[in-house]
XYZ file of C-alpha atoms in Angstrom:
212
model
C 257.550 193.768 91.189
C 258.102 196.615 88.734
C 256.850 195.890 85.234
C 254.654 192.974 86.316
C 250.886 192.931 85.857
C 248.718 191.131 88.410
C 245.072 190.141 88.092
C 242.760 189.952 91.076
C 243.496 186.268 91.718
C 247.269 186.759 91.519
C 247.132 189.768 93.847
C 245.082 188.016 96.553
C 248.029 186.376 98.414
C 249.632 189.814 98.769
C 246.366 191.437 99.847
C 245.898 188.855 102.611
C 249.364 189.761 103.915
C 249.034 193.507 103.405
C 249.541 194.335 107.100
C 252.787 192.328 107.150
C 254.341 193.687 103.945
C 256.974 196.418 103.985
C 259.771 197.769 101.813
C 263.476 198.104 102.562
C 266.032 199.525 100.122
C 263.723 198.873 97.198
C 262.886 195.289 98.230
C 259.404 194.094 99.150
C 259.432 192.123 102.410
C 256.942 189.801 104.082
C 258.099 189.938 107.671
C 261.856 189.440 107.305
C 261.582 187.423 104.081
C 262.219 188.941 100.653
C 259.285 188.663 98.241
C 260.789 187.344 94.993
C 259.476 188.691 91.640
C 258.239 186.113 89.152
C 261.021 186.924 86.676
C 263.812 185.601 88.931
C 262.038 182.854 90.912
C 263.547 180.031 88.858
C 267.047 181.422 89.497
C 266.380 181.613 93.240
C 265.134 178.012 93.263
C 268.247 176.844 91.425
C 270.465 178.709 93.888
C 268.903 176.905 96.870
C 268.905 173.636 94.909
C 272.654 173.621 94.150
C 273.512 171.274 97.041
C 270.480 169.007 96.387
C 269.138 169.312 99.963
C 265.846 167.500 99.282
C 262.289 168.812 99.513
C 261.905 169.245 103.289
C 265.269 170.905 103.921
C 265.064 173.077 100.807
C 261.636 174.372 101.837
C 262.886 175.093 105.346
C 265.937 176.961 104.044
C 263.921 179.069 101.621
C 261.257 179.904 104.215
C 263.957 181.582 106.295
C 264.843 184.055 103.544
C 262.334 184.315 100.686
C 258.653 183.970 99.806
C 256.234 184.080 96.903
C 252.800 182.512 96.323
C 252.894 178.732 95.769
C 256.639 178.636 96.480
C 256.398 175.193 98.111
C 254.720 173.738 95.017
C 257.529 175.006 92.797
C 260.155 173.570 95.149
C 258.453 170.163 95.063
C 258.302 170.274 91.261
C 262.009 171.137 91.057
C 263.177 168.398 93.433
C 260.875 165.734 91.990
C 262.261 166.463 88.507
C 265.895 166.232 89.676
C 267.475 162.833 88.985
C 270.277 163.482 91.498
C 267.796 164.243 94.301
C 265.729 161.166 93.473
C 268.806 158.921 93.313
C 270.134 160.052 96.699
C 266.838 160.334 98.541
C 266.383 157.975 101.461
C 263.387 155.644 101.781
C 261.125 156.104 103.536
C 261.547 159.910 103.399
C 260.193 160.524 106.877
C 261.743 162.573 109.660
C 261.900 160.928 113.095
C 259.115 162.029 115.406
C 259.755 163.493 118.823
C 258.529 161.162 121.585
C 255.931 163.447 123.141
C 254.939 162.447 126.663
C 251.347 161.235 126.901
C 249.173 163.846 128.608
C 246.865 162.733 131.415
C 244.422 165.623 131.404
C 242.668 167.785 128.810
C 244.152 171.135 127.847
C 247.615 170.369 129.230
C 249.517 170.532 125.948
C 248.302 172.189 122.759
C 249.748 171.825 119.266
C 249.241 174.651 116.776
C 250.108 175.427 113.185
C 248.933 177.467 110.219
C 246.948 175.787 107.450
C 246.445 177.173 103.977
C 245.906 179.293 102.195
C 242.742 177.438 101.087
C 240.706 179.445 98.605
C 242.660 182.498 99.657
C 242.134 181.980 103.409
C 244.761 181.030 106.014
C 243.702 179.282 109.233
C 245.201 178.823 112.699
C 244.768 175.187 113.777
C 244.958 174.336 117.502
C 244.517 170.788 118.845
C 244.511 169.447 122.400
C 246.949 166.516 122.662
C 244.759 164.632 125.181
C 241.249 164.872 123.758
C 242.174 165.729 120.137
C 239.709 168.624 120.425
C 240.197 170.843 117.392
C 239.830 174.604 117.090
C 240.209 176.344 113.711
C 240.389 180.120 113.331
C 240.278 181.999 109.994
C 243.138 184.503 110.048
C 243.113 187.870 108.313
C 246.776 188.153 109.331
C 249.469 185.721 110.480
C 251.330 188.073 112.823
C 252.045 187.237 116.457
C 249.518 189.852 117.495
C 246.783 188.179 115.434
C 247.641 184.738 116.832
C 247.669 186.048 120.404
C 244.258 187.633 119.826
C 242.762 184.248 118.911
C 244.554 182.474 121.756
C 243.152 184.967 124.271
C 239.620 184.095 123.129
C 240.403 180.391 123.231
C 241.897 180.539 126.722
C 238.978 182.611 128.013
C 236.738 179.650 127.130
C 238.902 176.619 127.970
C 241.530 177.958 130.362
C 245.315 178.150 130.080
C 247.426 175.207 128.881
C 250.803 174.310 130.344
C 252.599 173.865 127.008
C 252.106 175.025 123.411
C 253.941 173.160 120.645
C 254.548 174.813 117.264
C 257.186 175.311 114.605
C 259.639 178.159 115.118
C 258.033 180.477 112.578
C 258.079 184.209 113.220
C 254.490 184.359 114.478
C 255.091 181.674 117.116
C 258.667 182.482 118.154
C 258.607 186.274 118.403
C 259.401 188.299 121.500
C 255.745 189.341 121.641
C 254.609 185.703 121.727
C 257.252 184.759 124.285
C 256.170 187.617 126.549
C 252.519 186.574 126.219
C 253.368 182.985 127.125
C 255.562 183.987 130.075
C 252.874 186.308 131.444
C 250.405 183.409 131.431
C 252.757 180.719 132.726
C 252.809 178.825 129.414
C 255.901 177.016 128.157
C 256.544 177.269 124.414
C 258.069 174.205 122.756
C 259.426 174.477 119.204
C 259.893 171.590 116.796
C 263.140 171.279 114.794
C 263.188 173.398 111.634
C 263.665 170.410 109.325
C 261.312 168.040 111.144
C 257.740 169.362 110.687
C 256.406 165.836 111.267
C 257.482 166.221 114.907
C 254.410 168.398 115.377
C 252.286 165.389 114.423
C 249.145 166.480 116.275
C 248.854 169.768 114.408
C 250.080 168.301 111.099
C 247.352 165.625 111.158
C 244.682 168.188 111.925
C 245.951 170.481 109.171
C 245.488 167.580 106.748
C 242.029 166.901 108.185
C 241.139 170.566 107.669
C 242.270 170.326 104.035
C 240.141 167.235 103.451
C 237.050 168.929 104.821
């Protein structure tokens, strides 16, 4: 970050995550992911791209270790421009969906995910698998504590679900979240790291949120 100049727009993604940023041995971290300076981002992308893993797997790998604003867009641009990736890519490029059991009552199983940032704002999207009832919460932070705070309000209104489905991101798979779920008799179910389409309920609603 040293030697770089940021305008207000460029600084906004960092400001929104200010409570989750820290430093360790001279490195800026977002959670446990290293924030990569602009000057070396192309080198980092090429490093993860060496084995030509494809868009979905490359994004998943990078999300475990590094972050910067619009990282996913740059990954897509890199893979789409790679002739090797395009030649070896399978059609259709869709991951198999998990066969979720059909729920028989409202508020039995919830699916949740983050959407955004849209215009600098990140949202928590929660959808009931039975009724498709949608709840969207603007998030000032994406920590487990912030997510739990919104879930407490949601459960105070609609009651406790039996199962919550999400990806295995830090906010959803932390010890704090697991303790919260256990204390309320909720089972957490995590989708495979490379199969985001398995969380179809939340993914569809994230797209619906984007469109509106």
